[in-house]
Coordinates of C-alpha atoms and ligand atoms in Angstrom, one line a residue:
M1 CA -8.2 -28.7 -18.7
Q2 CA -8.8 -30.5 -15.9
Q3 CA -6.3 -33.1 -14.3
Q4 CA -6.3 -35.9 -11.7
V5 CA -3.4 -36.3 -9.0
Q6 CA -3.2 -38.9 -7.2
F7 CA -1.3 -38.5 -3.6
P8 CA -1.1 -41.3 -1.0
S9 CA -4.5 -39.7 1.4
G10 CA -6.1 -39.2 -1.9
T11 CA -6.8 -38.0 -5.1
V12 CA -7.5 -34.1 -6.5
N13 CA -9.1 -33.0 -9.2
Y14 CA -7.2 -30.4 -11.0
Y15 CA -9.3 -28.2 -12.9
L16 CA -6.6 -26.0 -14.4
N17 CA -7.0 -22.5 -16.9
S18 CA -11.3 -22.7 -15.6
S19 CA -13.9 -20.6 -13.9
V20 CA -14.9 -20.1 -11.0
D21 CA -19.2 -20.5 -12.7
E22 CA -18.2 -23.8 -13.1
L23 CA -18.3 -24.6 -9.3
S24 CA -21.3 -26.1 -10.0
K25 CA -20.6 -28.7 -12.2
I26 CA -17.7 -30.3 -10.4
C27 CA -19.6 -30.7 -7.2
D28 CA -22.4 -30.8 -5.4
I29 CA -23.4 -27.2 -4.8
D30 CA -26.9 -27.4 -2.6
K31 CA -24.2 -30.0 0.1
A32 CA -21.7 -26.9 0.1
V33 CA -20.2 -24.7 2.6
F34 CA -18.6 -21.8 1.3
V35 CA -15.5 -20.0 3.5
T36 CA -13.7 -16.7 2.5
D37 CA -12.5 -13.3 3.9
E38 CA -13.9 -9.8 3.9
H39 CA -12.3 -8.9 0.8
I40 CA -13.6 -12.0 -2.0
A41 CA -17.1 -11.4 0.4
Q42 CA -16.7 -8.1 -1.0
L43 CA -15.1 -7.8 -4.4
Y44 CA -17.6 -11.0 -5.6
P45 CA -21.2 -10.7 -4.2
N46 CA -22.2 -12.6 -6.8
I47 CA -20.6 -15.8 -6.3
F48 CA -22.3 -16.5 -3.2
T49 CA -25.6 -14.9 -3.4
G50 CA -28.1 -17.7 -2.2
R51 CA -25.1 -20.0 -0.9
K52 CA -24.5 -20.8 2.8
L53 CA -21.2 -18.6 3.5
L54 CA -19.0 -18.0 6.8
V55 CA -16.6 -14.8 5.8
V56 CA -13.7 -14.5 8.2
P57 CA -11.6 -11.2 8.5
A58 CA -8.8 -10.9 5.7
G59 CA -5.4 -11.2 7.5
E60 CA -2.9 -13.5 8.5
P61 CA -4.5 -13.2 12.8
S62 CA -7.8 -15.4 11.4
K63 CA -5.2 -18.5 11.1
D64 CA -6.1 -19.2 14.6
L65 CA -8.1 -21.5 17.1
S66 CA -10.6 -19.2 18.0
T67 CA -11.2 -18.7 14.0
I68 CA -12.1 -22.7 13.9
S69 CA -14.1 -21.7 17.3
S70 CA -15.7 -20.1 15.6
L71 CA -16.8 -21.4 12.3
S72 CA -17.4 -24.5 13.9
E73 CA -20.3 -23.0 15.8
Q74 CA -21.7 -21.5 13.3
L75 CA -21.5 -24.4 10.9
I76 CA -23.3 -26.1 13.2
L77 CA -26.3 -23.6 12.9
T78 CA -26.2 -24.2 8.9
G79 CA -27.0 -27.9 9.8
A80 CA -23.7 -28.7 8.1
A81 CA -23.1 -32.6 7.9
R82 CA -21.1 -35.8 7.1
N83 CA -22.5 -35.3 3.2
S84 CA -22.0 -31.1 3.2
I85 CA -18.9 -30.0 1.4
L86 CA -16.6 -26.6 2.1
I87 CA -15.1 -25.3 -1.0
G88 CA -12.8 -22.4 0.7
I89 CA -12.5 -19.8 -1.8
G90 CA -9.6 -17.3 -1.0
G91 CA -5.6 -17.1 -0.1
G92 CA -4.1 -18.9 1.2
V93 CA -5.0 -18.1 4.7
V94 CA -8.5 -19.0 3.8
T95 CA -7.6 -22.6 1.8
D96 CA -5.4 -23.4 4.9
I97 CA -8.0 -22.1 7.4
T98 CA -10.8 -24.3 5.0
G99 CA -8.9 -27.6 5.3
F100 CA -8.0 -27.8 9.4
L101 CA -12.0 -27.5 10.1
A102 CA -12.9 -29.3 7.3
S103 CA -10.4 -32.0 8.7
V104 CA -11.4 -31.9 12.2
Y105 CA -15.2 -31.0 12.2
M106 CA -17.5 -33.8 12.2
R107 CA -14.0 -35.6 12.1
G108 CA -13.9 -34.9 8.4
L109 CA -16.0 -33.4 5.6
K110 CA -14.8 -33.0 1.7
F111 CA -13.2 -29.5 0.8
G112 CA -12.5 -28.1 -2.0
F113 CA -10.8 -24.7 -3.0
V114 CA -10.6 -22.2 -5.6
P115 CA -7.8 -20.1 -4.5
T116 CA -8.0 -15.9 -5.3
S117 CA -4.1 -15.1 -4.8
L118 CA -0.6 -16.2 -7.1
L119 CA 0.6 -17.1 -3.6
A120 CA -2.4 -19.7 -3.1
M121 CA -2.6 -20.7 -6.8
V122 CA 0.8 -21.9 -6.6
D123 CA 1.8 -23.0 -3.1
A124 CA -0.5 -22.8 -0.4
A125 CA -4.0 -24.8 -2.0
I126 CA -1.3 -27.3 -3.0
G127 CA 0.2 -30.8 -1.2
G128 CA -2.6 -31.1 1.7
K129 CA -1.3 -29.1 4.5
N130 CA -3.7 -27.6 6.8
G131 CA -1.7 -25.7 9.3
V132 CA -3.1 -22.9 11.9
N133 CA -0.9 -20.8 14.2
L134 CA -0.5 -20.6 17.8
G135 CA 0.5 -17.3 19.0
L136 CA 4.1 -17.4 17.4
H137 CA 4.4 -20.5 16.2
K138 CA 3.6 -20.2 12.5
N139 CA 1.1 -23.7 10.8
I140 CA 2.6 -25.9 14.7
L141 CA -1.5 -26.7 14.7
G142 CA -2.4 -29.3 11.2
T143 CA -3.3 -31.7 9.6
I144 CA -2.6 -34.0 6.4
R145 CA -5.5 -34.2 3.9
Q146 CA -6.3 -33.5 0.4
P147 CA -8.6 -31.6 -1.2
E148 CA -11.5 -33.1 -3.5
F149 CA -10.6 -30.7 -5.9
I150 CA -8.6 -26.9 -6.8
L151 CA -10.6 -24.9 -9.5
Y152 CA -7.9 -22.5 -10.9
D153 CA -9.4 -19.0 -12.3
T154 CA -6.5 -16.3 -13.0
S155 CA -9.7 -14.0 -13.8
F156 CA -9.3 -13.4 -9.6
L157 CA -5.6 -11.9 -10.0
Q158 CA -7.0 -8.5 -11.3
S159 CA -8.6 -7.6 -8.5
L160 CA -5.1 -8.8 -6.3
P161 CA -3.0 -6.0 -4.6
D162 CA 0.8 -5.0 -6.2
E163 CA 1.7 -6.2 -2.9
E164 CA 0.3 -9.5 -3.2
W165 CA 1.6 -9.9 -6.4
S166 CA 4.7 -9.9 -5.2
N167 CA 4.2 -12.3 -2.5
G168 CA 3.3 -15.0 -4.9
F169 CA 6.5 -14.2 -6.7
A170 CA 8.3 -15.7 -4.0
E171 CA 7.3 -18.7 -3.9
I172 CA 7.4 -18.8 -7.5
I173 CA 11.3 -17.9 -7.3
K174 CA 11.4 -20.8 -4.6
Y175 CA 10.6 -23.7 -6.7
A176 CA 13.0 -21.8 -10.0
C177 CA 15.6 -21.4 -7.1
I178 CA 14.9 -25.1 -5.9
F179 CA 14.1 -27.0 -9.1
D180 CA 14.0 -24.9 -12.3
A181 CA 17.2 -23.1 -13.9
V182 CA 15.2 -22.1 -16.6
L183 CA 12.5 -20.9 -14.8
F184 CA 14.7 -18.6 -13.1
E185 CA 16.9 -17.3 -16.0
E186 CA 13.2 -17.0 -17.5
L187 CA 12.3 -14.6 -14.3
E188 CA 15.5 -12.6 -14.4
E189 CA 14.4 -11.9 -17.0
N190 CA 11.1 -10.6 -16.9
S191 CA 8.4 -9.4 -14.2
I192 CA 5.3 -8.9 -12.9
A193 CA 4.5 -6.0 -15.3
F194 CA 5.4 -8.6 -18.6
Y195 CA 3.6 -11.5 -16.0
K196 CA 0.4 -9.4 -15.3
N197 CA -0.1 -8.7 -19.5
D198 CA 0.5 -12.2 -20.6
A199 CA -2.7 -14.1 -19.9
A200 CA -0.5 -17.0 -21.4
A201 CA 2.9 -16.7 -20.0
L202 CA 1.1 -16.4 -16.0
E203 CA -0.6 -19.0 -16.8
D204 CA 2.3 -21.2 -17.8
V205 CA 4.5 -19.9 -15.2
I206 CA 1.4 -21.3 -12.6
A207 CA 1.6 -25.0 -14.3
R208 CA 5.0 -24.9 -14.1
C209 CA 4.9 -25.2 -10.2
V210 CA 1.8 -26.6 -9.7
A211 CA 3.3 -29.8 -11.9
W212 CA 6.6 -29.1 -9.6
K213 CA 4.8 -29.6 -6.0
N214 CA 2.3 -31.7 -7.3
K215 CA 5.2 -33.8 -8.2
T216 CA 7.2 -33.4 -5.0
V217 CA 4.0 -34.0 -3.0
A218 CA 2.9 -36.9 -4.5
E219 CA 6.8 -38.8 -3.8
D220 CA 6.4 -37.4 -0.2
E221 CA 3.5 -36.0 1.3
Q222 CA 4.4 -36.7 4.9
E223 CA 7.5 -35.1 4.1
K224 CA 10.1 -37.7 5.2
G225 CA 12.7 -36.7 2.5
I226 CA 12.4 -34.0 -0.6
R227 CA 9.2 -32.6 0.5
K228 CA 11.1 -30.6 2.7
L229 CA 13.2 -29.4 -0.1
L230 CA 10.0 -27.0 0.0
N231 CA 10.9 -25.0 3.0
F232 CA 13.6 -23.1 0.9
G233 CA 13.6 -20.0 2.9
H234 CA 11.2 -21.0 5.1
T235 CA 13.1 -21.5 8.4
A236 CA 13.8 -18.7 9.2
A237 CA 10.7 -16.9 7.5
H238 CA 8.7 -18.8 9.7
A239 CA 10.2 -16.6 12.8
I240 CA 10.6 -13.6 11.4
E241 CA 7.1 -13.1 9.8
N242 CA 5.1 -12.8 13.4
L243 CA 7.6 -11.8 15.0
C244 CA 7.8 -8.6 12.6
T245 CA 3.9 -9.4 10.7
L246 CA 5.3 -9.8 7.6
P247 CA 3.2 -11.2 5.2
H248 CA 4.3 -15.1 4.1
G249 CA 6.2 -13.9 0.6
K250 CA 8.0 -11.7 2.1
A251 CA 9.4 -13.4 5.4
V252 CA 10.1 -16.4 2.6
S253 CA 11.6 -13.7 0.4
I254 CA 14.3 -12.9 3.4
G255 CA 14.3 -16.7 4.4
M256 CA 15.9 -17.4 1.0
A257 CA 18.6 -14.4 1.0
I258 CA 19.2 -16.0 4.8
A259 CA 19.2 -19.8 3.1
C260 CA 21.8 -18.6 0.4
K261 CA 24.8 -16.7 3.2
L262 CA 24.5 -19.9 5.0
S263 CA 24.7 -22.5 1.4
E264 CA 28.1 -20.1 0.7
H265 CA 29.6 -21.3 4.2
V266 CA 28.0 -24.4 3.9
T267 CA 28.1 -25.7 0.7
G268 CA 30.5 -23.0 -1.4
L269 CA 26.6 -21.7 -3.3
D270 CA 28.8 -19.0 -5.9
A271 CA 28.5 -15.7 -3.8
A272 CA 27.1 -14.3 -7.1
I273 CA 24.2 -16.5 -7.0
T274 CA 23.3 -15.7 -4.2
Q275 CA 23.5 -12.1 -5.7
R276 CA 21.5 -12.8 -8.8
L277 CA 18.7 -13.9 -6.6
E278 CA 18.9 -10.9 -4.4
Q279 CA 18.2 -8.5 -7.8
L280 CA 15.6 -11.3 -8.8
L281 CA 13.8 -10.5 -5.7
L282 CA 14.2 -7.0 -5.9
R283 CA 13.0 -7.2 -8.9
Y284 CA 9.8 -8.9 -7.8
G285 CA 9.1 -5.8 -5.6
L286 CA 10.3 -8.2 -2.5
P287 CA 12.5 -7.7 0.6
I288 CA 16.4 -9.4 1.1
N289 CA 16.9 -8.4 4.5
I290 CA 15.1 -7.0 7.5
S291 CA 17.0 -6.5 11.3
L292 CA 16.6 -9.3 13.6
D293 CA 16.7 -10.4 17.0
A294 CA 18.8 -13.6 17.0
T295 CA 17.6 -14.3 20.3
R296 CA 14.0 -14.0 19.4
V297 CA 14.0 -15.7 16.1
M298 CA 16.2 -18.5 17.6
E299 CA 13.3 -18.9 20.9
I300 CA 11.0 -20.2 17.6
L301 CA 13.0 -22.2 15.6
K302 CA 13.6 -24.8 18.9
A303 CA 10.4 -25.0 18.7
D304 CA 9.9 -25.3 15.1
K305 CA 8.9 -28.8 13.9
K306 CA 11.4 -29.8 11.2
R307 CA 14.1 -29.3 14.5
K308 CA 15.7 -33.1 15.7
D309 CA 17.7 -32.3 19.1
D310 CA 19.7 -29.6 18.4
S311 CA 19.8 -29.5 14.4
I312 CA 17.3 -28.8 11.8
D313 CA 17.5 -29.8 8.8
Y314 CA 17.7 -26.9 6.4
I315 CA 17.1 -26.5 3.1
L316 CA 20.5 -24.6 1.0
L317 CA 21.5 -24.4 -2.5
K318 CA 23.7 -25.6 -4.3
N319 CA 23.4 -24.0 -7.1
A320 CA 20.4 -21.8 -8.9
G321 CA 17.3 -24.4 -9.6
E322 CA 19.6 -27.1 -7.0
A323 CA 19.0 -27.5 -3.2
I324 CA 19.9 -29.7 -0.5
I325 CA 18.8 -30.9 2.7
Q326 CA 21.3 -30.3 5.0
P327 CA 21.7 -31.0 8.9
L328 CA 22.1 -27.9 10.6
S329 CA 23.4 -27.1 14.8
L330 CA 21.5 -24.4 16.0
Q331 CA 24.9 -23.0 16.7
A332 CA 25.4 -22.6 13.2
I333 CA 22.3 -21.3 12.2
E334 CA 22.4 -18.4 15.4
N335 CA 25.8 -17.3 13.7
I336 CA 25.1 -16.8 10.9
I337 CA 21.8 -15.2 11.9
A338 CA 23.5 -13.2 14.1
T339 CA 25.8 -11.6 11.7
Y340 CA 23.2 -11.1 8.6
E341 CA 22.8 -8.0 9.6
S342 CA 25.3 -6.7 9.4
D343 CA 26.3 -8.3 6.2
H344 CA 23.7 -6.2 4.7
Ligands
LIG1 N1 -0.5 -24.2 3.6 C1 0.4 -24.9 2.6 O1 1.1 -25.7 2.0 C2 0.5 -22.9 2.2 C3 1.7 -22.9 1.2 C4 2.4 -21.3 1.4 C5 1.3 -21.2 1.9 N2 0.8 -21.3 3.2 C6 0.2 -20.7 3.9 O2 -0.8 -19.2 3.3 C7 -0.9 -18.3 3.6 C8 -0.5 -17.2 2.9 O3 -1.1 -16.5 1.8 P1 -1.4 -15.5 0.7 O4 -0.2 -15.0 1.4 O5 -2.4 -15.8 0.4 O6 -3.0 -14.6 2.2 P2 -4.1 -14.0 2.7 O7 -4.7 -15.3 2.1 O8 -3.9 -13.4 3.9 O9 -3.6 -13.3 1.3 C9 -3.5 -12.2 0.7 C10 -4.4 -11.2 0.7 O10 -4.8 -10.7 -0.5 C11 -5.9 -11.0 -0.2 N3 -6.5 -11.5 -1.7 C12 -6.6 -12.3 -2.0 N4 -7.0 -12.7 -3.5 C13 -7.2 -11.8 -4.0 C14 -8.0 -11.2 -4.7 N5 -8.0 -11.9 -6.3 N6 -8.2 -9.8 -5.1 C15 -8.1 -9.0 -3.8 N7 -7.8 -9.4 -3.1 C16 -7.0 -10.7 -2.5 C17 -6.7 -11.7 0.3 O11 -7.8 -11.1 1.1 C18 -5.7 -10.6 1.7 O12 -6.1 -9.7 2.2 C19 0.1 -17.9 4.9 O13 -0.5 -17.6 6.4 C20 0.5 -19.3 4.7 O14 0.8 -19.7 5.6 C21 0.4 -22.4 3.1
LIG2 ZN1 5.4 -20.4 1.4

């Protein structure tokens, strides 16, 4: 199923329910340089046979400038030119690296994504943000540039480890919290095992998340307003993720639990909703607490991209499926994070 989505900076072709075998039909594959990680290169060698291929070590530490520098040198060696297209096949780390590299190499090459993790399918591959980390600061260096295409082949998920299913569901639960009370209830009734065994239900959930993200980014690509809602759970998550070396999905899960506690204080969110969210996160194999060093979390938050003077636009819930953008002082956030540990 092909669908075109217009964003201010470009049009993206979505190929939902497709197959990686279709790649040669949708782009000039002879001009392609593939980017992937070691896991995908090992699991799916046939995709890359006879192709120009750059491979990065799997995992978040690859998302940094030294990788970009090394991949750029390799691109020069492969003879990549302005008419080359980079194709990132992998999880969110690969799609972020590929988008960033394509944005800066020779001032910009075309690029496309084949997301292979659930998290990349519902979130990381979509929206044109291409960031890399600098030390503990997540995605602090980045560009906004849209891929030419995103191709969905859910058969990749057959090899996805259980833990990565959970990480993907963290972002799915995020969409449910901020936009979609019906999805929230559906997730409460189902489980990872259910979605693994029901391809149609899984594809439907992926398509709904893709639609929510596309709608939000199409309205506000530069994140001046409504796109900020997608950061629900992410402000604390970005600090936790690197301080505690947790995977993105798990950090977002804890971040959503913290945001609900903040919401109870600020928006009057019913504590029963916090409890339902916590049960939902646990149901999908996600953590809801961790012991935190509030001072170090705050040091990272002070460098957060969303900070304005001494406040941060925090995303809070008013209800399941209803979120707001609320500027909160750094002090108010610190107070909650400091008490968070003792609350649990
Ligand atoms: N650009 C954005 O808008 C955006 C949005 C959300 C997240 N992100 C970024 O995405 C990253 C997280 O993405 P992720 O969870 O996909 O991480 P990831 O790319 O590290 O993938 C997680 C693990 O799953 C493996 N994997 C991926 N697909 C597989 C498959 N089909 N079979 C077996 N193993 C597979 C990977 O090799 C890796 O070991 C973070 O860096 C986060 O900041 C970006
Ligand atoms: Zn995320």
